Short mmCIF file of C-alpha atoms and ligand atoms in Angstrom, two decimals:
data_model
loop_
_atom_site.label_atom_id
_atom_site.label_comp_id
_atom_site.label_asym_id
_atom_site.label_seq_id
_atom_site.Cartn_x
_atom_site.Cartn_y
_atom_site.Cartn_z
CA MET S 1 0.00 0.00 0.00
CA SER S 2 1.34 3.43 -0.88
CA ASN S 3 1.20 6.31 1.60
CA THR S 4 0.13 8.69 -1.11
CA THR S 5 -3.25 10.37 -0.75
CA VAL S 6 -5.09 11.17 -3.97
CA ILE S 7 -7.69 13.89 -3.50
CA THR S 8 -10.18 15.03 -6.15
CA ILE S 9 -11.61 18.52 -5.84
CA ALA S 10 -15.11 18.32 -7.26
CA ASN S 11 -18.36 20.21 -7.57
CA GLN S 12 -20.26 20.23 -10.85
CA LYS S 13 -21.34 23.78 -10.20
CA GLY S 14 -19.04 26.27 -11.90
CA GLY S 15 -17.06 28.80 -9.88
CA THR S 16 -17.11 27.22 -6.43
CA GLY S 17 -13.36 27.61 -5.92
CA LYS S 18 -12.19 24.17 -7.09
CA THR S 19 -9.16 25.37 -9.00
CA THR S 20 -8.23 27.99 -6.40
CA THR S 21 -8.45 25.32 -3.71
CA ALA S 22 -6.42 22.75 -5.68
CA TYR S 23 -3.65 25.26 -6.34
CA ASN S 24 -3.41 26.84 -2.91
CA LEU S 25 -3.84 23.58 -1.05
CA ALA S 26 -0.93 22.16 -3.05
CA TYR S 27 1.21 25.11 -1.98
CA ALA S 28 0.12 24.82 1.62
CA LEU S 29 0.96 21.09 1.68
CA SER S 30 4.28 21.84 0.04
CA ASN S 31 4.98 24.40 2.81
CA GLU S 32 4.51 21.52 5.24
CA GLY S 33 7.27 19.65 3.42
CA LYS S 34 5.00 17.43 1.35
CA LYS S 35 5.73 16.49 -2.23
CA VAL S 36 2.64 17.26 -4.31
CA LEU S 37 1.48 16.47 -7.85
CA LEU S 38 -1.28 18.68 -9.22
CA VAL S 39 -3.40 17.20 -11.98
CA ASP S 40 -5.33 19.62 -14.17
CA PHE S 41 -8.24 17.52 -15.34
CA ASP S 42 -10.34 20.33 -16.75
CA PRO S 43 -10.29 21.21 -20.48
CA GLN S 44 -10.53 24.89 -19.42
CA GLY S 45 -6.89 24.56 -18.29
CA ASN S 46 -7.38 27.07 -15.46
CA LEU S 47 -5.09 25.26 -13.06
CA SER S 48 -2.37 25.13 -15.72
CA MET S 49 -2.75 28.89 -16.14
CA CYS S 50 -2.51 29.42 -12.36
CA PHE S 51 0.72 27.42 -12.54
CA GLY S 52 2.11 29.94 -15.01
CA ILE S 53 1.39 28.21 -18.33
CA GLU S 54 0.02 31.19 -20.23
CA GLN S 55 -1.48 29.35 -23.18
CA PRO S 56 -2.28 25.75 -22.28
CA ASP S 57 -3.83 25.27 -25.73
CA GLN S 58 -0.37 25.72 -27.30
CA LEU S 59 1.18 22.90 -25.27
CA LYS S 60 2.66 20.07 -27.32
CA TYR S 61 2.18 17.61 -24.48
CA SER S 62 -0.70 17.67 -22.04
CA MET S 63 -3.05 15.29 -20.27
CA PHE S 64 -4.74 14.68 -23.63
CA ASN S 65 -1.62 13.03 -25.13
CA VAL S 66 -1.08 10.93 -22.04
CA MET S 67 -4.70 9.73 -21.89
CA ASN S 68 -4.63 8.97 -25.62
CA ALA S 69 -1.42 6.96 -25.29
CA ILE S 70 -3.00 4.87 -22.52
CA MET S 71 -6.19 4.32 -24.51
CA SER S 72 -4.25 3.35 -27.65
CA ASP S 73 -1.93 1.02 -25.72
CA GLU S 74 1.03 3.09 -26.84
CA PRO S 75 4.06 4.06 -24.70
CA LEU S 76 3.61 7.25 -22.69
CA PRO S 77 5.54 10.33 -23.77
CA PRO S 78 8.68 10.89 -21.62
CA ALA S 79 7.61 12.24 -18.20
CA GLU S 80 9.67 15.44 -18.56
CA LYS S 81 7.53 16.38 -21.58
CA TYR S 82 4.26 16.50 -19.67
CA ILE S 83 5.24 17.06 -16.03
CA HIS S 84 5.97 20.70 -15.18
CA SER S 85 7.73 21.56 -11.91
CA HIS S 86 7.78 24.52 -9.58
CA GLY S 87 9.59 24.00 -6.29
CA ASN S 88 8.21 20.95 -4.56
CA ILE S 89 5.11 20.92 -6.76
CA ASP S 90 4.64 19.14 -10.08
CA LEU S 91 1.77 19.64 -12.51
CA ILE S 92 0.29 17.69 -15.39
CA PRO S 93 -1.42 20.37 -17.49
CA SER S 94 -4.59 20.15 -19.56
CA ASN S 95 -6.14 22.10 -22.35
CA ILE S 96 -9.18 22.09 -24.60
CA GLU S 97 -8.01 18.85 -26.24
CA LEU S 98 -8.94 17.00 -23.06
CA SER S 99 -12.58 17.30 -24.17
CA VAL S 100 -11.66 15.07 -27.13
CA ALA S 101 -10.22 12.51 -24.71
CA GLU S 102 -13.54 12.66 -22.85
CA ILE S 103 -15.39 11.73 -26.05
CA ASN S 104 -12.94 8.87 -26.75
CA LEU S 105 -13.48 7.58 -23.22
CA ARG S 106 -17.09 6.73 -24.10
CA ASP S 107 -16.02 3.85 -26.34
CA GLU S 108 -13.15 2.65 -24.21
CA MET S 109 -13.42 -0.65 -22.36
CA GLY S 110 -12.71 0.05 -18.68
CA GLY S 111 -12.20 3.71 -19.66
CA GLU S 112 -13.13 4.96 -16.15
CA LYS S 113 -9.76 3.70 -14.92
CA THR S 114 -7.61 5.52 -17.46
CA LEU S 115 -6.42 8.27 -15.10
CA ALA S 116 -6.02 5.78 -12.25
CA SER S 117 -3.69 3.68 -14.37
CA LEU S 118 -1.57 6.74 -15.17
CA LEU S 119 -1.31 7.84 -11.54
CA GLU S 120 -0.77 4.45 -9.89
CA PRO S 121 2.94 4.09 -10.80
CA MET S 122 3.58 7.77 -10.04
CA LYS S 123 2.41 7.50 -6.45
CA SER S 124 5.81 6.53 -5.08
CA ASN S 125 7.07 10.03 -6.01
CA TYR S 126 4.45 12.01 -4.09
CA ASP S 127 2.78 12.43 -0.70
CA TYR S 128 -0.33 14.01 -2.22
CA ILE S 129 -1.87 14.01 -5.67
CA ILE S 130 -4.56 16.67 -6.10
CA ILE S 131 -6.91 16.51 -9.07
CA ASP S 132 -8.82 19.58 -10.22
CA THR S 133 -11.99 18.65 -12.13
CA ASN S 134 -14.27 20.45 -14.57
CA PRO S 135 -17.72 21.68 -13.55
CA SER S 136 -19.63 18.62 -14.75
CA LEU S 137 -20.46 15.11 -13.64
CA GLY S 138 -19.25 13.60 -16.91
CA LEU S 139 -16.65 10.97 -17.72
CA LEU S 140 -13.70 13.16 -16.75
CA THR S 141 -14.98 13.66 -13.21
CA ILE S 142 -15.78 9.95 -12.96
CA ASN S 143 -12.23 9.15 -14.07
CA ALA S 144 -10.90 11.46 -11.36
CA LEU S 145 -13.11 9.85 -8.71
CA ALA S 146 -12.03 6.38 -9.85
CA ALA S 147 -8.40 7.37 -9.21
CA SER S 148 -8.95 8.96 -5.79
CA ASP S 149 -8.88 8.12 -2.11
CA SER S 150 -11.13 11.02 -1.27
CA VAL S 151 -13.14 13.95 -2.56
CA LEU S 152 -13.03 17.48 -1.24
CA ILE S 153 -16.12 19.51 -2.11
CA PRO S 154 -15.78 23.29 -2.18
CA VAL S 155 -19.10 25.05 -1.61
CA ASN S 156 -19.58 28.70 -2.45
CA PRO S 157 -22.36 30.15 -0.25
CA GLN S 158 -23.28 32.58 -3.04
CA LEU S 159 -24.11 29.59 -5.28
CA TRP S 160 -25.50 27.18 -2.71
CA SER S 161 -27.81 24.48 -4.05
CA ALA S 162 -28.83 21.40 -2.11
CA THR S 163 -29.92 19.58 -5.30
CA GLY S 164 -26.53 20.13 -6.89
CA LEU S 165 -24.71 18.56 -3.98
CA THR S 166 -27.13 15.62 -3.85
CA GLN S 167 -26.33 14.79 -7.50
CA LEU S 168 -22.61 14.88 -6.81
CA LEU S 169 -22.97 12.65 -3.76
CA ARG S 170 -25.07 10.19 -5.76
CA ILE S 171 -22.29 9.87 -8.36
CA ILE S 172 -19.68 9.35 -5.64
CA VAL S 173 -21.77 6.55 -4.12
CA LYS S 174 -22.07 4.91 -7.57
CA VAL S 175 -18.33 5.15 -8.18
CA LYS S 176 -17.71 3.62 -4.75
CA LYS S 177 -20.04 0.72 -5.45
CA ARG S 178 -18.97 -0.01 -9.00
CA ILE S 179 -15.43 1.20 -9.63
CA ASN S 180 -13.47 2.37 -6.60
CA PRO S 181 -14.50 1.00 -3.19
CA ARG S 182 -11.76 2.92 -1.36
CA ILE S 183 -13.12 6.39 -2.09
CA SER S 184 -14.46 8.51 0.77
CA ILE S 185 -15.64 12.08 1.23
CA GLU S 186 -12.84 14.17 2.69
CA GLY S 187 -15.24 16.95 3.56
CA ILE S 188 -17.12 20.06 2.56
CA LEU S 189 -15.09 23.25 2.39
CA MET S 190 -16.89 26.57 2.54
CA THR S 191 -15.16 28.94 0.10
CA MET S 192 -15.52 32.63 -0.73
CA CYS S 193 -17.11 33.28 2.64
CA ASN S 194 -18.20 36.72 3.67
CA THR S 195 -19.38 35.80 7.14
CA ARG S 196 -21.27 39.06 7.63
CA THR S 197 -23.80 38.48 4.87
CA ASN S 198 -27.17 36.83 5.42
CA LEU S 199 -26.59 34.70 2.33
CA TYR S 200 -23.48 33.17 3.88
CA LYS S 201 -25.25 32.59 7.20
CA GLU S 202 -28.22 30.89 5.56
CA ALA S 203 -26.10 28.74 3.22
CA PHE S 204 -23.84 27.61 6.05
CA ARG S 205 -26.85 26.83 8.24
CA LEU S 206 -28.33 24.65 5.47
CA VAL S 207 -25.03 22.86 4.78
CA LYS S 208 -24.92 21.96 8.48
CA VAL S 209 -28.59 20.89 8.57
CA TYR S 210 -28.18 18.61 5.55
CA TYR S 211 -24.68 17.25 5.97
CA ARG S 212 -23.23 17.65 9.45
CA GLU S 213 -24.38 14.20 10.52
CA THR S 214 -22.85 12.47 7.51
CA PHE S 215 -19.79 14.40 6.40
CA ARG S 216 -17.04 16.47 7.82
CA ILE S 217 -17.54 20.17 7.29
CA PHE S 218 -14.08 21.66 7.60
CA ASP S 219 -13.68 23.97 10.60
CA VAL S 220 -11.61 26.25 8.47
CA GLN S 221 -13.46 28.36 5.93
CA ILE S 222 -11.93 30.29 3.04
CA PRO S 223 -12.72 33.99 3.24
CA LEU S 224 -13.82 36.01 0.22
CA SER S 225 -10.95 38.27 -0.76
CA VAL S 226 -9.89 40.30 -3.78
CA LYS S 227 -6.34 39.09 -3.11
CA VAL S 228 -7.20 35.72 -4.68
CA GLY S 229 -7.91 37.27 -8.07
CA GLU S 230 -4.77 39.41 -7.81
CA ALA S 231 -2.60 36.39 -6.97
CA ASN S 232 -4.13 34.46 -9.90
CA PHE S 233 -3.40 37.38 -12.20
CA TYR S 234 0.30 37.11 -11.32
CA SER S 235 0.22 33.27 -11.55
CA GLN S 236 1.07 33.05 -7.90
CA SER S 237 -0.41 31.12 -5.07
CA ILE S 238 -1.97 33.35 -2.44
CA LEU S 239 0.60 31.81 -0.09
CA GLU S 240 3.40 33.33 -2.18
CA PHE S 241 1.58 36.52 -3.11
CA GLU S 242 0.37 37.54 0.34
CA PRO S 243 1.39 34.91 2.90
CA LYS S 244 -0.10 36.84 5.82
CA SER S 245 -3.53 37.30 4.23
CA LYS S 246 -6.53 35.58 5.79
CA VAL S 247 -6.99 33.40 2.69
CA ALA S 248 -3.37 32.21 2.81
CA ILE S 249 -3.69 31.39 6.50
CA ALA S 250 -6.97 29.56 5.85
CA TYR S 251 -5.44 27.35 3.12
CA GLN S 252 -2.47 26.60 5.38
CA GLU S 253 -4.96 25.64 8.09
CA LEU S 254 -6.81 23.40 5.61
CA ALA S 255 -3.56 21.59 4.78
CA LYS S 256 -2.96 20.97 8.48
CA GLU S 257 -6.52 19.68 9.01
CA LEU S 258 -6.08 17.29 6.07
CA MET S 259 -2.71 16.02 7.29
CA LEU S 260 -4.07 15.47 10.77
CA HIS S 261 -7.06 13.60 9.38
CA GLY S 262 -4.81 11.45 7.19
CA ASN S 263 -2.84 10.36 10.22
N1 ATP H 301 -11.63 33.05 -1.64
C1 ATP H 301 -11.87 33.73 -2.76
N2 ATP H 301 -12.12 35.06 -2.70
C2 ATP H 301 -12.39 35.76 -3.84
N3 ATP H 301 -12.41 35.24 -5.05
C3 ATP H 301 -12.17 33.92 -5.18
C4 ATP H 301 -11.88 33.10 -4.05
N4 ATP H 301 -11.70 31.82 -4.48
C5 ATP H 301 -11.85 31.86 -5.81
N5 ATP H 301 -12.13 33.11 -6.24
C6 ATP H 301 -12.37 33.56 -7.63
O1 ATP H 301 -13.60 33.02 -8.07
C7 ATP H 301 -13.52 32.59 -9.40
C8 ATP H 301 -13.86 31.10 -9.48
O2 ATP H 301 -12.88 30.37 -8.74
P1 ATP H 301 -12.29 29.01 -9.29
O3 ATP H 301 -11.81 29.19 -10.69
O4 ATP H 301 -11.34 28.51 -8.30
O5 ATP H 301 -13.62 28.14 -9.30
P2 ATP H 301 -13.83 26.74 -10.01
O6 ATP H 301 -14.80 26.00 -9.17
O7 ATP H 301 -12.55 26.10 -10.31
O8 ATP H 301 -14.51 27.18 -11.39
P3 ATP H 301 -14.86 26.19 -12.60
O9 ATP H 301 -16.08 25.44 -12.17
O10 ATP H 301 -15.09 27.10 -13.78
O11 ATP H 301 -13.68 25.29 -12.81
C9 ATP H 301 -12.11 32.90 -9.88
O12 ATP H 301 -12.14 34.12 -10.56
C10 ATP H 301 -11.31 33.03 -8.60
O13 ATP H 301 -10.23 33.94 -8.72
MG1 MG H 302 -11.81 25.33 -12.11
#
């Protein structure tokens, strides 16, 4: 058994802070001395852009080529072609071509396991592998869930919807039953929180009413802050851009909560 934890960040609703959480959590874990692989598994390529790849669509090698090689039973491209590094953090980028891979997955026998089979031999190099998913419950998200030990669900109080979360949880249960029995829910993370607003208070109250009994709701919450957009603009993690900001401290706290839980 490897000691690597593979975490998917998922919520099929757009703009809940998945990519921001994947990126900053990776930095926070790296600050704790952990070796982290980030997997951009969204054809939008937002995580790759956060990582400093300005035009993911121009990449010669991305997740698309790797997935295609696996599906065609061809050798993978050399790792240095598709793994980008920054300090203790590595990234496999994605771009719009990944949506073609998603279409090809439909006809692939055992296609749900394609990402899992890529990541399995890489585990010995990392403490954490964090997968950022696209806002959908399609085959890409299912592939990510099939490869993961746990799912972290960012919830934006501005966009709260109980139905949306129920659909996601239903898919996770299905994946657990049919493809990946080891998957569990890491927890619900409240993001973009402005604790003074009534909207936040009501959304948080409902999240607790519906889910407190069943899932962990992280103690730490990510505050709403313009600093996040600024850090993204400069392709920096908030932990590099403004390490003393409340958002940076919150992501560092999240990393600690996760590590504690893992132990
Ligand atoms: N804590 C925060 N405070 C303020 N803005 C934030 C915060 N977290 C994320 N954002 C901003 O909100 C927007 C959506 O965030 P993000 O891209 O992380 O969401 P997402 O769930 O990955 O979106 P998608 O579903 O499109 O992949 C981005 O512009 C991001 O900069
Ligand atoms: Mg995203």
